[in-house]
Amino acid sequence: MKIFLDTANISEIKKALDLGILDGVTTNPTLISKEASHSTFNEIVSEILKTVPGPVSLEVTSLDHKGMVDEAMQLARLGDNVVIKVPITAEGLKAMKMLKEQGIKTNATLIFTSNQGLLAAKAGASYVSPFVGRLDDISEYGMKIVDDLKTIFRNYNFSTEIIVASIRHPMHVYEASLIGADIVTMPYSVLEKIITHPKTDEGIYKFLEDWKKVKH
Ligand code: G3P
Protein backbone atom coordinates (compact mmCIF):
# COMPACT_ATOMS: atom_id res chain seq x y z
CA MET A 1 0.00 0.00 0.00
CA LYS A 2 1.29 3.42 -0.94
CA ILE A 3 1.24 6.15 1.69
CA PHE A 4 0.43 9.72 0.71
CA LEU A 5 0.31 12.73 3.00
CA ASP A 6 -2.85 14.85 2.84
CA THR A 7 -1.31 18.27 3.46
CA ALA A 8 0.19 21.36 1.85
CA ASN A 9 2.55 21.91 4.80
CA ILE A 10 6.14 21.59 3.58
CA SER A 11 7.66 20.82 6.97
CA GLU A 12 5.22 17.92 7.49
CA ILE A 13 6.07 16.66 4.00
CA LYS A 14 9.82 16.84 4.70
CA LYS A 15 9.41 15.00 8.02
CA ALA A 16 7.41 12.22 6.31
CA LEU A 17 9.96 11.98 3.48
CA ASP A 18 12.75 11.61 6.06
CA LEU A 19 10.95 8.54 7.39
CA GLY A 20 11.44 6.92 3.99
CA ILE A 21 7.83 5.77 3.62
CA LEU A 22 6.19 8.63 1.71
CA ASP A 23 4.99 7.93 -1.84
CA GLY A 24 3.05 11.09 -2.69
CA VAL A 25 0.99 14.06 -1.52
CA THR A 26 -2.61 15.17 -1.94
CA THR A 27 -3.83 18.73 -1.43
CA ASN A 28 -7.11 20.55 -1.75
CA PRO A 29 -8.09 24.26 -1.60
CA THR A 30 -8.71 24.05 2.17
CA LEU A 31 -5.26 22.57 2.85
CA ILE A 32 -3.60 25.17 0.57
CA SER A 33 -5.46 28.00 2.36
CA LYS A 34 -3.90 26.92 5.69
CA GLU A 35 -0.43 27.67 4.27
CA ALA A 36 -1.39 30.83 2.41
CA SER A 37 -0.69 33.54 5.03
CA HIS A 38 2.88 34.21 3.79
CA SER A 39 3.06 32.54 0.37
CA THR A 40 1.22 32.54 -2.95
CA PHE A 41 -0.39 29.43 -4.40
CA ASN A 42 2.44 29.07 -6.92
CA GLU A 43 5.13 29.36 -4.23
CA ILE A 44 3.41 26.74 -2.05
CA VAL A 45 2.89 24.18 -4.80
CA SER A 46 6.26 24.72 -6.51
CA GLU A 47 8.05 23.85 -3.28
CA ILE A 48 5.90 20.78 -2.73
CA LEU A 49 6.43 19.60 -6.32
CA LYS A 50 10.21 19.87 -6.16
CA THR A 51 10.37 18.24 -2.71
CA VAL A 52 8.16 15.21 -3.39
CA PRO A 53 9.52 12.59 -5.81
CA GLY A 54 6.05 11.04 -6.28
CA PRO A 55 2.64 12.23 -7.48
CA VAL A 56 1.20 15.47 -6.05
CA SER A 57 -2.53 16.13 -6.46
CA LEU A 58 -3.53 19.76 -7.08
CA GLU A 59 -7.22 20.61 -7.27
CA VAL A 60 -8.98 22.71 -9.91
CA THR A 61 -11.59 25.22 -8.74
CA SER A 62 -13.51 25.86 -11.97
CA LEU A 63 -16.96 24.31 -12.17
CA ASP A 64 -17.19 23.93 -15.97
CA HIS A 65 -15.14 21.42 -17.94
CA LYS A 66 -13.43 24.01 -20.15
CA GLY A 67 -12.30 26.00 -17.12
CA MET A 68 -11.15 22.79 -15.40
CA VAL A 69 -9.11 21.75 -18.42
CA ASP A 70 -7.55 25.22 -18.79
CA GLU A 71 -6.56 25.25 -15.10
CA ALA A 72 -5.27 21.68 -15.37
CA MET A 73 -3.07 22.53 -18.36
CA GLN A 74 -1.49 25.40 -16.41
CA LEU A 75 -1.00 23.28 -13.28
CA ALA A 76 0.48 20.39 -15.28
CA ARG A 77 3.24 22.73 -16.52
CA LEU A 78 4.45 23.18 -12.92
CA GLY A 79 5.98 19.70 -12.73
CA ASP A 80 6.08 16.16 -14.13
CA ASN A 81 4.57 14.83 -10.91
CA VAL A 82 1.37 16.92 -11.02
CA VAL A 83 -1.93 15.02 -10.80
CA ILE A 84 -5.07 17.08 -11.35
CA LYS A 85 -7.76 16.70 -8.72
CA VAL A 86 -11.17 17.05 -10.36
CA PRO A 87 -14.48 16.89 -8.46
CA ILE A 88 -16.86 14.15 -9.60
CA THR A 89 -19.57 16.10 -11.39
CA ALA A 90 -20.93 15.88 -14.95
CA GLU A 91 -18.51 18.65 -15.92
CA GLY A 92 -15.72 16.93 -14.00
CA LEU A 93 -16.26 13.69 -15.97
CA LYS A 94 -15.93 15.58 -19.26
CA ALA A 95 -12.74 17.23 -18.01
CA MET A 96 -11.27 13.87 -16.87
CA LYS A 97 -11.85 12.38 -20.31
CA MET A 98 -10.29 15.38 -22.07
CA LEU A 99 -7.29 15.40 -19.72
CA LYS A 100 -6.76 11.66 -20.21
CA GLU A 101 -6.59 12.33 -23.97
CA GLN A 102 -3.93 14.99 -23.29
CA GLY A 103 -1.90 12.50 -21.21
CA ILE A 104 -2.60 14.37 -17.94
CA LYS A 105 -3.34 12.25 -14.87
CA THR A 106 -6.45 12.97 -12.82
CA ASN A 107 -7.63 12.17 -9.32
CA ALA A 108 -11.45 12.12 -9.11
CA THR A 109 -12.23 13.72 -5.78
CA LEU A 110 -15.25 14.07 -3.47
CA ILE A 111 -16.29 10.47 -4.24
CA PHE A 112 -19.14 9.43 -1.93
CA THR A 113 -20.66 6.48 -3.84
CA SER A 114 -19.16 3.52 -5.68
CA ASN A 115 -21.19 4.51 -8.78
CA GLN A 116 -19.36 7.86 -8.84
CA GLY A 117 -16.08 5.94 -8.65
CA LEU A 118 -17.15 3.65 -11.51
CA LEU A 119 -17.93 6.65 -13.73
CA ALA A 120 -14.62 8.32 -12.90
CA ALA A 121 -12.75 5.14 -13.83
CA LYS A 122 -14.66 4.97 -17.12
CA ALA A 123 -13.75 8.61 -17.81
CA GLY A 124 -10.09 7.64 -17.47
CA ALA A 125 -9.20 8.93 -14.00
CA SER A 126 -5.86 7.59 -12.79
CA TYR A 127 -7.08 7.76 -9.18
CA VAL A 128 -10.40 7.95 -7.32
CA SER A 129 -10.60 9.43 -3.82
CA PRO A 130 -13.48 8.11 -1.71
CA PHE A 131 -13.89 10.37 1.36
CA VAL A 132 -14.36 7.82 4.12
CA GLY A 133 -14.24 10.17 7.13
CA ARG A 134 -16.90 12.52 5.79
CA LEU A 135 -19.20 9.53 5.20
CA ASP A 136 -18.57 8.26 8.74
CA ASP A 137 -19.45 11.80 9.92
CA ILE A 138 -23.00 11.36 8.57
CA SER A 139 -23.43 7.87 10.03
CA GLU A 140 -22.58 5.96 6.86
CA TYR A 141 -19.84 3.32 6.71
CA GLY A 142 -17.27 5.09 4.53
CA MET A 143 -14.92 2.13 4.13
CA LYS A 144 -17.69 0.10 2.41
CA ILE A 145 -17.14 2.19 -0.73
CA VAL A 146 -13.45 1.35 -0.75
CA ASP A 147 -14.28 -2.34 -0.54
CA ASP A 148 -16.93 -2.01 -3.28
CA LEU A 149 -14.64 -0.03 -5.60
CA LYS A 150 -11.93 -2.64 -5.17
CA THR A 151 -14.39 -5.30 -6.40
CA ILE A 152 -15.76 -3.13 -9.23
CA PHE A 153 -12.32 -2.22 -10.57
CA ARG A 154 -11.28 -5.88 -10.42
CA ASN A 155 -14.53 -6.95 -12.20
CA TYR A 156 -13.81 -4.67 -15.17
CA ASN A 157 -10.01 -4.58 -15.15
CA PHE A 158 -9.82 -0.84 -14.49
CA SER A 159 -6.28 0.33 -13.77
CA THR A 160 -7.62 3.28 -11.74
CA GLU A 161 -6.07 3.31 -8.25
CA ILE A 162 -8.08 3.88 -5.08
CA ILE A 163 -6.82 6.63 -2.76
CA VAL A 164 -8.57 6.29 0.59
CA ALA A 165 -9.10 9.94 1.61
CA SER A 166 -10.61 11.89 4.47
CA ILE A 167 -8.67 9.67 6.86
CA ARG A 168 -9.28 10.63 10.48
CA HIS A 169 -7.62 7.98 12.66
CA PRO A 170 -5.41 4.85 12.67
CA MET A 171 -8.36 2.43 12.29
CA HIS A 172 -9.07 3.93 8.86
CA VAL A 173 -5.51 3.03 7.80
CA TYR A 174 -5.87 -0.47 9.26
CA GLU A 175 -9.16 -1.15 7.50
CA ALA A 176 -7.93 0.26 4.17
CA SER A 177 -4.88 -2.00 4.28
CA LEU A 178 -7.00 -5.10 5.02
CA ILE A 179 -9.23 -4.29 2.04
CA GLY A 180 -6.13 -3.89 -0.12
CA ALA A 181 -6.63 -0.24 -1.09
CA ASP A 182 -3.85 0.98 -3.39
CA ILE A 183 -3.15 4.18 -1.46
CA VAL A 184 -4.06 5.86 1.81
CA THR A 185 -3.68 9.63 2.07
CA MET A 186 -3.50 10.74 5.67
CA PRO A 187 -2.87 13.88 7.72
CA TYR A 188 0.56 14.02 9.37
CA SER A 189 -1.12 13.61 12.78
CA VAL A 190 -2.43 10.17 11.77
CA LEU A 191 0.99 9.15 10.40
CA GLU A 192 2.53 10.02 13.79
CA LYS A 193 -0.12 7.95 15.56
CA ILE A 194 0.44 4.82 13.49
CA ILE A 195 4.19 4.86 14.22
CA THR A 196 3.91 4.81 17.99
CA HIS A 197 2.63 2.48 20.70
CA PRO A 198 2.98 3.00 24.46
CA LYS A 199 4.17 -0.61 24.89
CA THR A 200 6.98 0.10 22.37
CA ASP A 201 8.12 3.10 24.44
CA GLU A 202 7.81 1.09 27.64
CA GLY A 203 9.78 -1.78 26.11
CA ILE A 204 12.62 0.51 24.95
CA TYR A 205 12.81 2.07 28.44
CA LYS A 206 12.99 -1.34 30.12
CA PHE A 207 15.64 -2.65 27.70
CA LEU A 208 17.79 0.45 28.30
CA GLU A 209 17.42 0.15 32.06
CA ASP A 210 18.46 -3.53 31.95
CA TRP A 211 21.33 -2.78 29.54
CA LYS A 212 22.86 -0.53 32.21
CA LYS A 213 23.27 -3.66 34.40
CA VAL A 214 25.52 -5.33 31.79
CA LYS A 215 29.32 -4.90 32.23
CA HIS A 216 31.10 -3.68 29.05
O1 G3P B 1 -7.95 15.83 0.59
C1 G3P B 1 -9.20 15.28 0.63
C2 G3P B 1 -9.64 14.72 1.97
O2 G3P B 1 -8.67 13.86 2.47
C3 G3P B 1 -10.18 15.70 2.95
O3 G3P B 1 -10.28 15.20 4.26
O4 G3P B 1 -10.62 15.50 6.69
O5 G3P B 1 -11.26 17.36 5.10
O6 G3P B 1 -12.58 15.26 5.20
P1 G3P B 1 -11.23 15.86 5.36
mmCIF file of C-alpha atoms and ligand atoms in Angstrom:
data_model
loop_
_atom_site.group_PDB
_atom_site.id
_atom_site.type_symbol
_atom_site.label_atom_id
_atom_site.label_comp_id
_atom_site.label_asym_id
_atom_site.label_seq_id
_atom_site.Cartn_x
_atom_site.Cartn_y
_atom_site.Cartn_z
ATOM 1 C CA MET A 1 0.000 0.000 0.000
ATOM 2 C CA LYS A 2 1.292 3.415 -0.943
ATOM 3 C CA ILE A 3 1.236 6.146 1.691
ATOM 4 C CA PHE A 4 0.431 9.718 0.705
ATOM 5 C CA LEU A 5 0.306 12.727 3.001
ATOM 6 C CA ASP A 6 -2.854 14.850 2.843
ATOM 7 C CA THR A 7 -1.307 18.265 3.462
ATOM 8 C CA ALA A 8 0.189 21.359 1.850
ATOM 9 C CA ASN A 9 2.546 21.909 4.798
ATOM 10 C CA ILE A 10 6.137 21.588 3.575
ATOM 11 C CA SER A 11 7.662 20.816 6.967
ATOM 12 C CA GLU A 12 5.223 17.918 7.489
ATOM 13 C CA ILE A 13 6.071 16.663 3.996
ATOM 14 C CA LYS A 14 9.824 16.840 4.702
ATOM 15 C CA LYS A 15 9.414 14.998 8.021
ATOM 16 C CA ALA A 16 7.413 12.224 6.310
ATOM 17 C CA LEU A 17 9.958 11.979 3.483
ATOM 18 C CA ASP A 18 12.745 11.610 6.062
ATOM 19 C CA LEU A 19 10.950 8.541 7.394
ATOM 20 C CA GLY A 20 11.438 6.921 3.987
ATOM 21 C CA ILE A 21 7.830 5.771 3.624
ATOM 22 C CA LEU A 22 6.193 8.625 1.710
ATOM 23 C CA ASP A 23 4.988 7.931 -1.837
ATOM 24 C CA GLY A 24 3.048 11.090 -2.691
ATOM 25 C CA VAL A 25 0.988 14.061 -1.520
ATOM 26 C CA THR A 26 -2.609 15.174 -1.941
ATOM 27 C CA THR A 27 -3.828 18.732 -1.428
ATOM 28 C CA ASN A 28 -7.114 20.554 -1.746
ATOM 29 C CA PRO A 29 -8.094 24.261 -1.605
ATOM 30 C CA THR A 30 -8.705 24.052 2.165
ATOM 31 C CA LEU A 31 -5.257 22.572 2.847
ATOM 32 C CA ILE A 32 -3.598 25.171 0.574
ATOM 33 C CA SER A 33 -5.459 27.996 2.364
ATOM 34 C CA LYS A 34 -3.903 26.925 5.694
ATOM 35 C CA GLU A 35 -0.426 27.672 4.272
ATOM 36 C CA ALA A 36 -1.392 30.833 2.407
ATOM 37 C CA SER A 37 -0.687 33.537 5.028
ATOM 38 C CA HIS A 38 2.882 34.210 3.786
ATOM 39 C CA SER A 39 3.056 32.537 0.374
ATOM 40 C CA THR A 40 1.222 32.542 -2.945
ATOM 41 C CA PHE A 41 -0.394 29.425 -4.396
ATOM 42 C CA ASN A 42 2.440 29.070 -6.918
ATOM 43 C CA GLU A 43 5.127 29.355 -4.230
ATOM 44 C CA ILE A 44 3.406 26.736 -2.046
ATOM 45 C CA VAL A 45 2.885 24.175 -4.801
ATOM 46 C CA SER A 46 6.259 24.721 -6.506
ATOM 47 C CA GLU A 47 8.050 23.855 -3.278
ATOM 48 C CA ILE A 48 5.897 20.775 -2.734
ATOM 49 C CA LEU A 49 6.430 19.600 -6.319
ATOM 50 C CA LYS A 50 10.209 19.873 -6.158
ATOM 51 C CA THR A 51 10.369 18.239 -2.711
ATOM 52 C CA VAL A 52 8.161 15.208 -3.390
ATOM 53 C CA PRO A 53 9.520 12.593 -5.808
ATOM 54 C CA GLY A 54 6.050 11.038 -6.282
ATOM 55 C CA PRO A 55 2.641 12.229 -7.476
ATOM 56 C CA VAL A 56 1.204 15.469 -6.046
ATOM 57 C CA SER A 57 -2.526 16.128 -6.458
ATOM 58 C CA LEU A 58 -3.532 19.761 -7.076
ATOM 59 C CA GLU A 59 -7.216 20.607 -7.271
ATOM 60 C CA VAL A 60 -8.980 22.714 -9.911
ATOM 61 C CA THR A 61 -11.593 25.218 -8.737
ATOM 62 C CA SER A 62 -13.511 25.857 -11.974
ATOM 63 C CA LEU A 63 -16.957 24.315 -12.171
ATOM 64 C CA ASP A 64 -17.195 23.929 -15.969
ATOM 65 C CA HIS A 65 -15.138 21.418 -17.938
ATOM 66 C CA LYS A 66 -13.430 24.006 -20.155
ATOM 67 C CA GLY A 67 -12.305 26.001 -17.118
ATOM 68 C CA MET A 68 -11.153 22.793 -15.396
ATOM 69 C CA VAL A 69 -9.112 21.752 -18.425
ATOM 70 C CA ASP A 70 -7.550 25.222 -18.787
ATOM 71 C CA GLU A 71 -6.562 25.247 -15.105
ATOM 72 C CA ALA A 72 -5.273 21.677 -15.367
ATOM 73 C CA MET A 73 -3.070 22.527 -18.359
ATOM 74 C CA GLN A 74 -1.486 25.400 -16.412
ATOM 75 C CA LEU A 75 -0.996 23.279 -13.281
ATOM 76 C CA ALA A 76 0.481 20.387 -15.283
ATOM 77 C CA ARG A 77 3.243 22.735 -16.516
ATOM 78 C CA LEU A 78 4.454 23.182 -12.925
ATOM 79 C CA GLY A 79 5.983 19.699 -12.731
ATOM 80 C CA ASP A 80 6.080 16.159 -14.127
ATOM 81 C CA ASN A 81 4.568 14.833 -10.908
ATOM 82 C CA VAL A 82 1.370 16.922 -11.024
ATOM 83 C CA VAL A 83 -1.932 15.019 -10.801
ATOM 84 C CA ILE A 84 -5.067 17.083 -11.351
ATOM 85 C CA LYS A 85 -7.760 16.696 -8.719
ATOM 86 C CA VAL A 86 -11.173 17.046 -10.362
ATOM 87 C CA PRO A 87 -14.479 16.886 -8.459
ATOM 88 C CA ILE A 88 -16.857 14.148 -9.598
ATOM 89 C CA THR A 89 -19.573 16.096 -11.394
ATOM 90 C CA ALA A 90 -20.934 15.876 -14.954
ATOM 91 C CA GLU A 91 -18.510 18.653 -15.923
ATOM 92 C CA GLY A 92 -15.724 16.925 -14.002
ATOM 93 C CA LEU A 93 -16.256 13.694 -15.966
ATOM 94 C CA LYS A 94 -15.927 15.578 -19.263
ATOM 95 C CA ALA A 95 -12.741 17.225 -18.011
ATOM 96 C CA MET A 96 -11.274 13.874 -16.866
ATOM 97 C CA LYS A 97 -11.850 12.377 -20.314
ATOM 98 C CA MET A 98 -10.286 15.377 -22.073
ATOM 99 C CA LEU A 99 -7.293 15.405 -19.722
ATOM 100 C CA LYS A 100 -6.762 11.660 -20.213
ATOM 101 C CA GLU A 101 -6.593 12.327 -23.968
ATOM 102 C CA GLN A 102 -3.930 14.985 -23.287
ATOM 103 C CA GLY A 103 -1.900 12.497 -21.207
ATOM 104 C CA ILE A 104 -2.599 14.367 -17.945
ATOM 105 C CA LYS A 105 -3.338 12.246 -14.869
ATOM 106 C CA THR A 106 -6.448 12.974 -12.818
ATOM 107 C CA ASN A 107 -7.634 12.168 -9.322
ATOM 108 C CA ALA A 108 -11.448 12.116 -9.106
ATOM 109 C CA THR A 109 -12.229 13.719 -5.776
ATOM 110 C CA LEU A 110 -15.254 14.068 -3.474
ATOM 111 C CA ILE A 111 -16.292 10.474 -4.236
ATOM 112 C CA PHE A 112 -19.140 9.427 -1.935
ATOM 113 C CA THR A 113 -20.658 6.476 -3.844
ATOM 114 C CA SER A 114 -19.157 3.521 -5.681
ATOM 115 C CA ASN A 115 -21.187 4.508 -8.782
ATOM 116 C CA GLN A 116 -19.356 7.856 -8.839
ATOM 117 C CA GLY A 117 -16.077 5.944 -8.646
ATOM 118 C CA LEU A 118 -17.150 3.649 -11.510
ATOM 119 C CA LEU A 119 -17.935 6.654 -13.727
ATOM 120 C CA ALA A 120 -14.618 8.323 -12.898
ATOM 121 C CA ALA A 121 -12.746 5.142 -13.832
ATOM 122 C CA LYS A 122 -14.661 4.974 -17.122
ATOM 123 C CA ALA A 123 -13.747 8.615 -17.805
ATOM 124 C CA GLY A 124 -10.085 7.641 -17.472
ATOM 125 C CA ALA A 125 -9.204 8.930 -13.999
ATOM 126 C CA SER A 126 -5.861 7.588 -12.788
ATOM 127 C CA TYR A 127 -7.082 7.759 -9.183
ATOM 128 C CA VAL A 128 -10.398 7.951 -7.318
ATOM 129 C CA SER A 129 -10.603 9.431 -3.823
ATOM 130 C CA PRO A 130 -13.483 8.115 -1.708
ATOM 131 C CA PHE A 131 -13.887 10.375 1.362
ATOM 132 C CA VAL A 132 -14.362 7.817 4.122
ATOM 133 C CA GLY A 133 -14.237 10.173 7.133
ATOM 134 C CA ARG A 134 -16.901 12.517 5.789
ATOM 135 C CA LEU A 135 -19.202 9.526 5.204
ATOM 136 C CA ASP A 136 -18.565 8.259 8.740
ATOM 137 C CA ASP A 137 -19.453 11.801 9.916
ATOM 138 C CA ILE A 138 -22.996 11.359 8.567
ATOM 139 C CA SER A 139 -23.433 7.872 10.034
ATOM 140 C CA GLU A 140 -22.576 5.962 6.859
ATOM 141 C CA TYR A 141 -19.836 3.316 6.711
ATOM 142 C CA GLY A 142 -17.266 5.085 4.526
ATOM 143 C CA MET A 143 -14.919 2.135 4.132
ATOM 144 C CA LYS A 144 -17.693 0.098 2.412
ATOM 145 C CA ILE A 145 -17.138 2.195 -0.732
ATOM 146 C CA VAL A 146 -13.453 1.351 -0.745
ATOM 147 C CA ASP A 147 -14.282 -2.342 -0.542
ATOM 148 C CA ASP A 148 -16.930 -2.008 -3.278
ATOM 149 C CA LEU A 149 -14.640 -0.029 -5.597
ATOM 150 C CA LYS A 150 -11.925 -2.639 -5.171
ATOM 151 C CA THR A 151 -14.394 -5.300 -6.398
ATOM 152 C CA ILE A 152 -15.764 -3.126 -9.226
ATOM 153 C CA PHE A 153 -12.317 -2.216 -10.568
ATOM 154 C CA ARG A 154 -11.280 -5.875 -10.422
ATOM 155 C CA ASN A 155 -14.526 -6.946 -12.197
ATOM 156 C CA TYR A 156 -13.811 -4.668 -15.167
ATOM 157 C CA ASN A 157 -10.012 -4.577 -15.149
ATOM 158 C CA PHE A 158 -9.817 -0.840 -14.490
ATOM 159 C CA SER A 159 -6.278 0.327 -13.770
ATOM 160 C CA THR A 160 -7.615 3.285 -11.735
ATOM 161 C CA GLU A 161 -6.070 3.314 -8.250
ATOM 162 C CA ILE A 162 -8.080 3.881 -5.075
ATOM 163 C CA ILE A 163 -6.815 6.634 -2.761
ATOM 164 C CA VAL A 164 -8.574 6.294 0.587
ATOM 165 C CA ALA A 165 -9.100 9.936 1.608
ATOM 166 C CA SER A 166 -10.607 11.893 4.472
ATOM 167 C CA ILE A 167 -8.670 9.667 6.862
ATOM 168 C CA ARG A 168 -9.285 10.632 10.480
ATOM 169 C CA HIS A 169 -7.622 7.978 12.656
ATOM 170 C CA PRO A 170 -5.406 4.849 12.667
ATOM 171 C CA MET A 171 -8.361 2.428 12.286
ATOM 172 C CA HIS A 172 -9.066 3.925 8.864
ATOM 173 C CA VAL A 173 -5.514 3.027 7.797
ATOM 174 C CA TYR A 174 -5.866 -0.469 9.255
ATOM 175 C CA GLU A 175 -9.164 -1.150 7.496
ATOM 176 C CA ALA A 176 -7.929 0.260 4.166
ATOM 177 C CA SER A 177 -4.875 -2.003 4.279
ATOM 178 C CA LEU A 178 -6.998 -5.096 5.021
ATOM 179 C CA ILE A 179 -9.227 -4.295 2.044
ATOM 180 C CA GLY A 180 -6.132 -3.887 -0.118
ATOM 181 C CA ALA A 181 -6.630 -0.238 -1.092
ATOM 182 C CA ASP A 182 -3.849 0.977 -3.387
ATOM 183 C CA ILE A 183 -3.153 4.184 -1.460
ATOM 184 C CA VAL A 184 -4.060 5.863 1.808
ATOM 185 C CA THR A 185 -3.676 9.634 2.070
ATOM 186 C CA MET A 186 -3.502 10.743 5.669
ATOM 187 C CA PRO A 187 -2.873 13.875 7.716
ATOM 188 C CA TYR A 188 0.556 14.022 9.367
ATOM 189 C CA SER A 189 -1.121 13.614 12.775
ATOM 190 C CA VAL A 190 -2.426 10.174 11.767
ATOM 191 C CA LEU A 191 0.986 9.149 10.397
ATOM 192 C CA GLU A 192 2.528 10.021 13.786
ATOM 193 C CA LYS A 193 -0.120 7.948 15.562
ATOM 194 C CA ILE A 194 0.442 4.816 13.492
ATOM 195 C CA ILE A 195 4.188 4.858 14.223
ATOM 196 C CA THR A 196 3.909 4.814 17.989
ATOM 197 C CA HIS A 197 2.626 2.482 20.695
ATOM 198 C CA PRO A 198 2.977 3.001 24.463
ATOM 199 C CA LYS A 199 4.173 -0.606 24.893
ATOM 200 C CA THR A 200 6.976 0.095 22.371
ATOM 201 C CA ASP A 201 8.121 3.099 24.436
ATOM 202 C CA GLU A 202 7.805 1.092 27.640
ATOM 203 C CA GLY A 203 9.784 -1.784 26.108
ATOM 204 C CA ILE A 204 12.617 0.505 24.950
ATOM 205 C CA TYR A 205 12.812 2.073 28.441
ATOM 206 C CA LYS A 206 12.990 -1.345 30.123
ATOM 207 C CA PHE A 207 15.642 -2.651 27.702
ATOM 208 C CA LEU A 208 17.795 0.448 28.296
ATOM 209 C CA GLU A 209 17.417 0.146 32.056
ATOM 210 C CA ASP A 210 18.464 -3.535 31.946
ATOM 211 C CA TRP A 211 21.335 -2.777 29.544
ATOM 212 C CA LYS A 212 22.859 -0.531 32.211
ATOM 213 C CA LYS A 213 23.272 -3.662 34.403
ATOM 214 C CA VAL A 214 25.517 -5.331 31.788
ATOM 215 C CA LYS A 215 29.318 -4.903 32.231
ATOM 216 C CA HIS A 216 31.101 -3.681 29.052
HETATM 217 O O1 G3P B 1 -7.951 15.832 0.591
HETATM 218 C C1 G3P B 1 -9.204 15.280 0.635
HETATM 219 C C2 G3P B 1 -9.636 14.717 1.967
HETATM 220 O O2 G3P B 1 -8.666 13.862 2.469
HETATM 221 C C3 G3P B 1 -10.176 15.704 2.954
HETATM 222 O O3 G3P B 1 -10.276 15.195 4.262
HETATM 223 O O4 G3P B 1 -10.624 15.502 6.688
HETATM 224 O O5 G3P B 1 -11.256 17.356 5.104
HETATM 225 O O6 G3P B 1 -12.584 15.258 5.201
HETATM 226 P P1 G3P B 1 -11.233 15.861 5.358
#
